[in-house]
């Protein structure tokens, strides 16, 4: 197994300007109610977990039509290290976004005052929703 390299500064700078990240920051939710509105609710979950050598295009395209894309990406960034396509991003894209996200959340006092459910609990509740 190869370890993912740390994102480079120019990649983090690009992630900070990425509209998907900006939407995630503004649509971050303290609960998981957004999950019931995902466009992926009736789609085969395997679509969102392509093998490393397979394209993620169809999943990303569906995410672009999803009303809760921002909340979904925010969730994935809070989890920090999850596989698959979330909020229209691939795991590779999220590596740089994660660095930018942590900088944003640390500057947001509301995020520190009202943390969401523990990561493990959120994983357990979210994954079955893709059935
Ligand atoms: S943005 Fe999230 S909830 Fe919406 S379709 Fe994509 S993975 Fe599903």
CSV table of N, CA and C and ligand atoms in Angstrom, one decimal:
chain,number,residue,atom,x,y,z
A,1,UNK,N,0.8,-1.2,0.0
A,1,UNK,CA,0.0,0.0,0.0
A,1,UNK,C,0.9,1.2,0.0
A,2,UNK,N,0.6,2.2,-0.9
A,2,UNK,CA,1.4,3.4,-1.0
A,2,UNK,C,0.7,4.5,-0.1
A,3,UNK,N,1.5,5.3,0.5
A,3,UNK,CA,0.9,6.4,1.3
A,3,UNK,C,0.7,7.6,0.4
A,4,UNK,N,-0.4,8.3,0.6
A,4,UNK,CA,-0.7,9.5,-0.2
A,4,UNK,C,0.3,10.6,0.3
A,5,UNK,N,0.8,11.3,-0.7
A,5,UNK,CA,1.7,12.4,-0.4
A,5,UNK,C,1.0,13.6,0.2
A,6,UNK,N,1.6,14.4,0.9
A,6,UNK,CA,1.0,15.7,1.4
A,6,UNK,C,0.7,16.6,0.2
A,7,UNK,N,-0.4,17.3,0.2
A,7,UNK,CA,-0.6,18.3,-0.8
A,7,UNK,C,0.4,19.4,-0.8
A,8,UNK,N,0.7,19.9,-2.0
A,8,UNK,CA,1.7,21.0,-2.1
A,8,UNK,C,1.0,22.3,-1.9
A,9,UNK,N,1.7,23.3,-1.5
A,9,UNK,CA,1.1,24.6,-1.2
A,9,UNK,C,0.2,25.2,-2.3
A,10,UNK,N,0.7,25.0,-3.6
A,10,UNK,CA,-0.2,25.5,-4.7
A,10,UNK,C,-1.5,24.7,-4.8
A,11,UNK,N,-1.4,23.5,-4.4
A,11,UNK,CA,-2.7,22.7,-4.5
A,11,UNK,C,-3.6,23.1,-3.4
A,12,UNK,N,-3.1,23.4,-2.2
A,12,UNK,CA,-3.9,23.9,-1.1
A,12,UNK,C,-4.5,25.3,-1.5
A,13,UNK,N,-3.7,26.1,-2.1
A,13,UNK,CA,-4.2,27.5,-2.5
A,13,UNK,C,-5.3,27.3,-3.5
A,14,UNK,N,-5.2,26.4,-4.4
A,14,UNK,CA,-6.2,26.2,-5.4
A,14,UNK,C,-7.5,25.6,-4.7
A,15,UNK,N,-7.3,24.8,-3.8
A,15,UNK,CA,-8.4,24.2,-3.0
A,15,UNK,C,-9.2,25.3,-2.3
A,16,UNK,N,-8.5,26.2,-1.7
A,16,UNK,CA,-9.1,27.3,-1.0
A,16,UNK,C,-10.1,28.1,-1.9
A,17,UNK,N,-9.8,28.2,-3.2
A,17,UNK,CA,-10.6,28.9,-4.1
A,17,UNK,C,-11.7,28.1,-4.8
A,18,UNK,N,-11.6,26.8,-4.5
A,18,UNK,CA,-12.5,25.8,-5.2
A,18,UNK,C,-14.0,26.1,-4.8
A,19,UNK,N,-14.9,26.4,-5.8
A,19,UNK,CA,-16.3,26.7,-5.4
A,19,UNK,C,-16.9,25.5,-4.6
A,20,UNK,N,-16.5,24.3,-4.8
A,20,UNK,CA,-17.1,23.2,-4.0
A,20,UNK,C,-16.7,23.3,-2.6
A,21,UNK,N,-15.5,23.7,-2.3
A,21,UNK,CA,-15.1,23.9,-0.9
A,21,UNK,C,-15.8,25.1,-0.3
A,22,UNK,N,-16.0,26.2,-1.0
A,22,UNK,CA,-16.6,27.4,-0.5
A,22,UNK,C,-18.1,27.0,-0.2
A,23,UNK,N,-18.7,26.2,-1.0
A,23,UNK,CA,-20.1,25.8,-0.8
A,23,UNK,C,-20.2,24.9,0.5
A,24,UNK,N,-19.2,24.0,0.6
A,24,UNK,CA,-19.2,23.2,1.8
A,24,UNK,C,-19.1,24.0,3.1
A,25,UNK,N,-18.2,25.0,3.1
A,25,UNK,CA,-18.1,25.8,4.3
A,25,UNK,C,-19.4,26.5,4.6
A,26,UNK,N,-20.1,27.0,3.6
A,26,UNK,CA,-21.4,27.7,3.9
A,26,UNK,C,-22.5,26.8,4.2
A,27,UNK,N,-22.5,25.5,3.7
A,27,UNK,CA,-23.6,24.6,3.9
A,27,UNK,C,-23.3,23.5,4.9
A,28,UNK,N,-22.3,23.7,5.7
A,28,UNK,CA,-22.0,22.7,6.7
A,28,UNK,C,-23.2,22.6,7.7
A,29,UNK,N,-23.5,21.3,8.0
A,29,UNK,CA,-24.7,21.1,8.9
A,29,UNK,C,-24.2,20.5,10.2
A,30,UNK,N,-24.9,20.7,11.3
A,30,UNK,CA,-24.6,20.1,12.6
A,30,UNK,C,-25.3,18.8,12.7
A,31,UNK,N,-26.2,18.4,11.8
A,31,UNK,CA,-26.9,17.1,11.9
A,31,UNK,C,-26.8,16.5,10.5
A,32,UNK,N,-27.3,15.3,10.4
A,32,UNK,CA,-27.2,14.5,9.2
A,32,UNK,C,-28.5,14.5,8.4
A,33,UNK,N,-29.4,15.4,8.6
A,33,UNK,CA,-30.7,15.4,8.0
A,33,UNK,C,-30.5,15.5,6.5
A,34,UNK,N,-29.4,16.2,6.0
A,34,UNK,CA,-29.2,16.4,4.6
A,34,UNK,C,-29.1,15.0,3.8
A,35,UNK,N,-28.8,14.0,4.5
A,35,UNK,CA,-28.5,12.7,3.9
A,35,UNK,C,-29.8,12.2,3.1
A,36,UNK,N,-30.9,12.5,3.7
A,36,UNK,CA,-32.2,12.0,3.1
A,36,UNK,C,-32.5,12.7,1.8
A,37,UNK,N,-31.8,13.7,1.5
A,37,UNK,CA,-32.1,14.5,0.2
A,37,UNK,C,-31.0,14.3,-0.8
A,38,UNK,N,-30.1,13.4,-0.6
A,38,UNK,CA,-29.1,13.1,-1.6
A,38,UNK,C,-29.6,12.5,-2.9
A,39,UNK,N,-29.0,13.0,-4.0
A,39,UNK,CA,-29.4,12.5,-5.3
A,39,UNK,C,-29.0,11.0,-5.5
A,40,UNK,N,-28.1,10.5,-4.6
A,40,UNK,CA,-27.6,9.2,-4.7
A,40,UNK,C,-28.5,8.2,-4.0
A,41,UNK,N,-29.5,8.6,-3.4
A,41,UNK,CA,-30.4,7.7,-2.6
A,41,UNK,C,-30.8,6.4,-3.3
A,42,UNK,N,-31.1,6.6,-4.6
A,42,UNK,CA,-31.6,5.5,-5.4
A,42,UNK,C,-30.6,4.9,-6.4
A,43,UNK,N,-29.3,5.2,-6.1
A,43,UNK,CA,-28.3,4.8,-7.1
A,43,UNK,C,-27.4,3.7,-6.4
A,44,UNK,N,-26.9,2.8,-7.2
A,44,UNK,CA,-26.1,1.7,-6.7
A,44,UNK,C,-24.9,2.4,-5.9
A,45,UNK,N,-24.7,2.0,-4.7
A,45,UNK,CA,-23.5,2.6,-3.9
A,45,UNK,C,-22.2,2.4,-4.6
A,46,UNK,N,-22.1,1.3,-5.3
A,46,UNK,CA,-20.8,1.0,-5.9
A,46,UNK,C,-20.3,2.1,-6.9
A,47,UNK,N,-21.3,2.8,-7.4
A,47,UNK,CA,-21.0,3.9,-8.3
A,47,UNK,C,-20.1,5.0,-7.7
A,48,UNK,N,-20.3,5.1,-6.4
A,48,UNK,CA,-19.5,6.1,-5.6
A,48,UNK,C,-18.2,5.6,-5.1
A,49,UNK,N,-17.9,4.3,-5.3
A,49,UNK,CA,-16.7,3.8,-4.8
A,49,UNK,C,-16.0,3.0,-5.9
A,50,UNK,N,-15.6,3.8,-7.0
A,50,UNK,CA,-14.9,3.1,-8.1
A,50,UNK,C,-13.5,2.6,-7.6
A,51,UNK,N,-13.0,1.6,-8.3
A,51,UNK,CA,-11.7,1.1,-8.1
A,51,UNK,C,-10.7,2.2,-8.4
A,52,UNK,N,-9.5,2.1,-7.9
A,52,UNK,CA,-8.5,3.2,-8.1
A,52,UNK,C,-8.2,3.4,-9.6
A,53,UNK,N,-8.3,2.4,-10.4
A,53,UNK,CA,-8.0,2.6,-11.9
A,53,UNK,C,-9.3,2.9,-12.7
A,54,UNK,N,-10.4,3.0,-12.0
A,54,UNK,CA,-11.7,3.3,-12.7
A,54,UNK,C,-12.0,4.8,-12.6
A,55,UNK,N,-12.7,5.4,-13.6
A,55,UNK,CA,-13.1,6.8,-13.5
A,55,UNK,C,-14.2,7.0,-12.6
A,56,UNK,N,-14.3,8.1,-11.9
A,56,UNK,CA,-15.3,8.5,-11.0
A,56,UNK,C,-16.3,9.5,-11.7
A,57,UNK,N,-16.2,9.6,-13.0
A,57,UNK,CA,-17.0,10.6,-13.7
A,57,UNK,C,-18.5,10.5,-13.4
A,58,UNK,N,-19.1,9.3,-13.5
A,58,UNK,CA,-20.5,9.2,-13.4
A,58,UNK,C,-21.0,9.7,-12.0
A,59,UNK,N,-20.2,9.3,-11.0
A,59,UNK,CA,-20.6,9.7,-9.6
A,59,UNK,C,-20.5,11.2,-9.4
A,60,UNK,N,-19.4,11.8,-9.9
A,60,UNK,CA,-19.2,13.2,-9.8
A,60,UNK,C,-20.2,14.0,-10.6
A,61,UNK,N,-20.6,13.5,-11.7
A,61,UNK,CA,-21.7,14.1,-12.5
A,61,UNK,C,-23.0,14.1,-11.7
A,62,UNK,N,-23.3,13.0,-11.1
A,62,UNK,CA,-24.6,13.0,-10.3
A,62,UNK,C,-24.5,14.0,-9.1
A,63,UNK,N,-23.4,14.0,-8.5
A,63,UNK,CA,-23.2,15.0,-7.4
A,63,UNK,C,-23.4,16.4,-7.8
A,64,UNK,N,-23.1,16.7,-9.0
A,64,UNK,CA,-23.3,18.1,-9.5
A,64,UNK,C,-24.7,18.5,-9.6
A,65,UNK,N,-25.6,17.5,-9.6
A,65,UNK,CA,-27.0,17.8,-9.7
A,65,UNK,C,-27.7,17.7,-8.3
A,66,UNK,N,-26.9,17.5,-7.3
A,66,UNK,CA,-27.4,17.2,-6.0
A,66,UNK,C,-27.6,18.5,-5.1
A,67,UNK,N,-28.8,18.6,-4.5
A,67,UNK,CA,-29.1,19.8,-3.7
A,67,UNK,C,-28.3,19.9,-2.4
A,68,UNK,N,-27.7,18.7,-2.0
A,68,UNK,CA,-27.0,18.8,-0.7
A,68,UNK,C,-25.5,18.5,-0.9
A,69,UNK,N,-25.0,18.9,-2.1
A,69,UNK,CA,-23.6,18.7,-2.4
A,69,UNK,C,-22.6,19.3,-1.3
A,70,UNK,N,-23.0,20.6,-0.9
A,70,UNK,CA,-22.1,21.3,0.0
A,70,UNK,C,-22.1,20.6,1.4
A,71,UNK,N,-23.2,20.2,1.8
A,71,UNK,CA,-23.3,19.5,3.2
A,71,UNK,C,-22.6,18.2,3.1
A,72,UNK,N,-22.7,17.5,2.0
A,72,UNK,CA,-22.1,16.2,1.8
A,72,UNK,C,-20.5,16.3,1.8
A,73,UNK,N,-20.0,17.3,1.1
A,73,UNK,CA,-18.6,17.5,1.1
A,73,UNK,C,-18.1,17.9,2.5
A,74,UNK,N,-18.9,18.8,3.1
A,74,UNK,CA,-18.5,19.2,4.5
A,74,UNK,C,-18.4,18.0,5.4
A,75,UNK,N,-19.3,17.1,5.3
A,75,UNK,CA,-19.3,15.8,6.1
A,75,UNK,C,-18.0,15.1,5.8
A,76,UNK,N,-17.7,14.9,4.5
A,76,UNK,CA,-16.5,14.1,4.2
A,76,UNK,C,-15.2,14.8,4.7
A,77,UNK,N,-15.2,16.1,4.6
A,77,UNK,CA,-14.0,16.8,5.1
A,77,UNK,C,-13.9,16.7,6.6
A,78,UNK,N,-15.0,16.7,7.3
A,78,UNK,CA,-15.0,16.6,8.8
A,78,UNK,C,-14.5,15.2,9.2
A,79,UNK,N,-14.9,14.2,8.4
A,79,UNK,CA,-14.4,12.8,8.7
A,79,UNK,C,-12.9,12.8,8.4
A,80,UNK,N,-12.5,13.4,7.3
A,80,UNK,CA,-11.1,13.6,7.1
A,80,UNK,C,-10.4,12.6,6.2
A,81,UNK,N,-10.8,11.3,6.3
A,81,UNK,CA,-10.1,10.3,5.5
A,81,UNK,C,-11.1,9.2,5.2
A,82,UNK,N,-11.9,9.5,4.2
A,82,UNK,CA,-12.9,8.5,3.7
A,82,UNK,C,-12.7,8.3,2.3
A,83,UNK,N,-13.1,7.1,1.9
A,83,UNK,CA,-13.0,6.7,0.5
A,83,UNK,C,-14.2,7.1,-0.3
A,84,UNK,N,-14.1,7.0,-1.6
A,84,UNK,CA,-15.2,7.3,-2.5
A,84,UNK,C,-15.5,8.7,-2.8
A,85,UNK,N,-16.5,8.9,-3.6
A,85,UNK,CA,-16.9,10.2,-4.1
A,85,UNK,C,-17.9,10.8,-3.1
A,86,UNK,N,-17.7,12.0,-2.6
A,86,UNK,CA,-18.6,12.7,-1.7
A,86,UNK,C,-18.6,14.2,-2.1
A,87,UNK,N,-19.8,14.7,-2.2
A,87,UNK,CA,-19.9,16.1,-2.6
A,87,UNK,C,-19.2,16.5,-3.9
A,88,UNK,N,-19.2,15.6,-4.8
A,88,UNK,CA,-18.6,15.8,-6.1
A,88,UNK,C,-17.1,15.9,-6.1
A,89,UNK,N,-16.5,15.3,-5.1
A,89,UNK,CA,-15.0,15.2,-5.1
A,89,UNK,C,-14.5,13.8,-5.0
A,90,UNK,N,-13.3,13.6,-5.5
A,90,UNK,CA,-12.6,12.3,-5.3
A,90,UNK,C,-11.7,12.4,-4.1
A,91,UNK,N,-11.3,11.2,-3.5
A,91,UNK,CA,-10.4,11.3,-2.4
A,91,UNK,C,-9.1,12.1,-2.7
A,92,UNK,N,-8.6,12.0,-3.9
A,92,UNK,CA,-7.4,12.7,-4.3
A,92,UNK,C,-7.7,14.2,-4.2
A,93,UNK,N,-8.8,14.7,-4.7
A,93,UNK,CA,-9.1,16.1,-4.6
A,93,UNK,C,-9.3,16.6,-3.2
A,94,UNK,N,-9.8,15.7,-2.4
A,94,UNK,CA,-10.1,16.1,-1.0
A,94,UNK,C,-8.8,16.3,-0.1
A,95,UNK,N,-7.7,15.7,-0.6
A,95,UNK,CA,-6.5,15.8,0.2
A,95,UNK,C,-6.1,17.3,0.4
A,96,UNK,N,-6.1,18.0,-0.7
A,96,UNK,CA,-5.7,19.4,-0.6
A,96,UNK,C,-6.9,20.2,0.1
A,97,UNK,N,-8.1,19.8,-0.3
A,97,UNK,CA,-9.2,20.5,0.3
A,97,UNK,C,-9.2,20.4,1.9
A,98,UNK,N,-8.8,19.2,2.3
A,98,UNK,CA,-8.8,19.0,3.8
A,98,UNK,C,-7.9,20.0,4.5
A,99,UNK,N,-6.7,20.3,3.9
A,99,UNK,CA,-5.9,21.2,4.6
A,99,UNK,C,-6.6,22.6,4.6
A,100,UNK,N,-7.2,23.0,3.4
A,100,UNK,CA,-7.9,24.3,3.4
A,100,UNK,C,-9.1,24.3,4.3
A,101,UNK,N,-9.8,23.2,4.4
A,101,UNK,CA,-11.0,23.0,5.3
A,101,UNK,C,-10.6,23.3,6.7
A,102,UNK,N,-9.5,22.6,7.2
A,102,UNK,CA,-9.2,22.7,8.6
A,102,UNK,C,-8.8,24.2,8.9
A,103,UNK,N,-8.2,24.9,7.9
A,103,UNK,CA,-7.9,26.3,8.2
A,103,UNK,C,-9.2,27.1,8.3
A,104,UNK,N,-10.2,26.8,7.5
A,104,UNK,CA,-11.5,27.5,7.5
A,104,UNK,C,-12.2,27.2,8.8
A,105,UNK,N,-12.3,26.0,9.2
A,105,UNK,CA,-13.1,25.6,10.4
A,105,UNK,C,-12.4,26.2,11.6
A,106,UNK,N,-11.1,26.2,11.7
A,106,UNK,CA,-10.4,26.7,12.8
A,106,UNK,C,-10.6,28.2,13.0
A,107,UNK,N,-10.9,28.9,11.9
A,107,UNK,CA,-11.2,30.3,12.0
A,107,UNK,C,-12.7,30.6,12.3
A,108,UNK,N,-13.5,29.5,12.3
A,108,UNK,CA,-15.0,29.7,12.5
A,108,UNK,C,-15.3,29.3,13.9
A,109,UNK,N,-15.6,30.3,14.8
A,109,UNK,CA,-15.8,29.9,16.2
A,109,UNK,C,-17.1,29.1,16.3
A,110,UNK,N,-18.1,29.2,15.5
A,110,UNK,CA,-19.3,28.3,15.6
A,110,UNK,C,-18.9,26.8,15.5
A,111,UNK,N,-18.0,26.5,14.6
A,111,UNK,CA,-17.6,25.1,14.4
A,111,UNK,C,-17.0,24.5,15.7
A,112,UNK,N,-16.3,25.3,16.4
A,112,UNK,CA,-15.7,24.8,17.7
A,112,UNK,C,-16.7,24.7,18.8
A,113,UNK,N,-17.7,25.6,18.8
A,113,UNK,CA,-18.7,25.6,19.9
A,113,UNK,C,-19.7,24.5,19.7
A,114,UNK,N,-20.0,24.1,18.5
A,114,UNK,CA,-21.0,23.1,18.2
A,114,UNK,C,-20.5,22.0,17.4
A,115,UNK,N,-19.7,21.2,17.9
A,115,UNK,CA,-19.2,20.1,17.1
A,115,UNK,C,-20.3,19.1,16.8
A,116,UNK,N,-20.1,18.5,15.6
A,116,UNK,CA,-21.1,17.5,15.2
A,116,UNK,C,-20.9,16.2,15.9
A,117,UNK,N,-21.7,15.2,15.6
A,117,UNK,CA,-21.5,13.9,16.3
A,117,UNK,C,-20.1,13.3,16.1
A,118,UNK,N,-19.7,12.5,16.9
A,118,UNK,CA,-18.3,11.9,16.7
A,118,UNK,C,-18.2,11.2,15.4
A,119,UNK,N,-17.0,11.3,14.8
A,119,UNK,CA,-16.8,10.8,13.5
A,119,UNK,C,-17.3,9.3,13.3
A,120,UNK,N,-17.0,8.5,14.3
A,120,UNK,CA,-17.4,7.1,14.1
A,120,UNK,C,-18.9,6.9,14.0
A,121,UNK,N,-19.6,7.7,14.8
A,121,UNK,CA,-21.1,7.6,14.8
A,121,UNK,C,-21.6,8.1,13.5
A,122,UNK,N,-21.0,9.1,12.9
A,122,UNK,CA,-21.5,9.7,11.7
A,122,UNK,C,-21.2,8.7,10.5
A,123,UNK,N,-20.1,8.0,10.6
A,123,UNK,CA,-19.8,7.0,9.6
A,123,UNK,C,-20.8,5.9,9.6
A,124,UNK,N,-21.1,5.4,10.8
A,124,UNK,CA,-22.1,4.3,11.0
A,124,UNK,C,-23.5,4.7,10.5
A,125,UNK,N,-23.9,6.0,10.7
A,125,UNK,CA,-25.2,6.4,10.2
A,125,UNK,C,-25.3,6.7,8.8
A,126,UNK,N,-24.2,7.2,8.2
A,126,UNK,CA,-24.2,7.6,6.8
A,126,UNK,C,-24.1,6.5,5.8
A,127,UNK,N,-23.2,5.6,6.0
A,127,UNK,CA,-22.9,4.6,5.0
A,127,UNK,C,-24.2,3.8,4.6
A,128,UNK,N,-25.0,3.4,5.6
A,128,UNK,CA,-26.2,2.6,5.2
A,128,UNK,C,-27.2,3.4,4.3
A,129,UNK,N,-27.1,4.7,4.4
A,129,UNK,CA,-28.1,5.5,3.6
A,129,UNK,C,-27.9,5.4,2.1
A,130,UNK,N,-26.7,4.9,1.7
A,130,UNK,CA,-26.5,4.8,0.3
A,130,UNK,C,-27.0,3.5,-0.3
A,131,UNK,N,-27.8,2.8,0.5
A,131,UNK,CA,-28.4,1.5,0.0
A,131,UNK,C,-29.5,1.8,-1.0
B,1,LIG,S1,-23.3,15.1,-3.2
B,1,LIG,FE1,-23.3,13.5,-1.7
B,1,LIG,S2,-25.5,13.1,-1.2
B,1,LIG,FE2,-25.3,14.2,-3.2
B,1,LIG,S3,-25.2,12.6,-4.8
B,1,LIG,FE3,-23.1,13.1,-4.3
B,1,LIG,S4,-22.5,11.6,-2.7
B,1,LIG,FE4,-24.8,11.6,-2.8
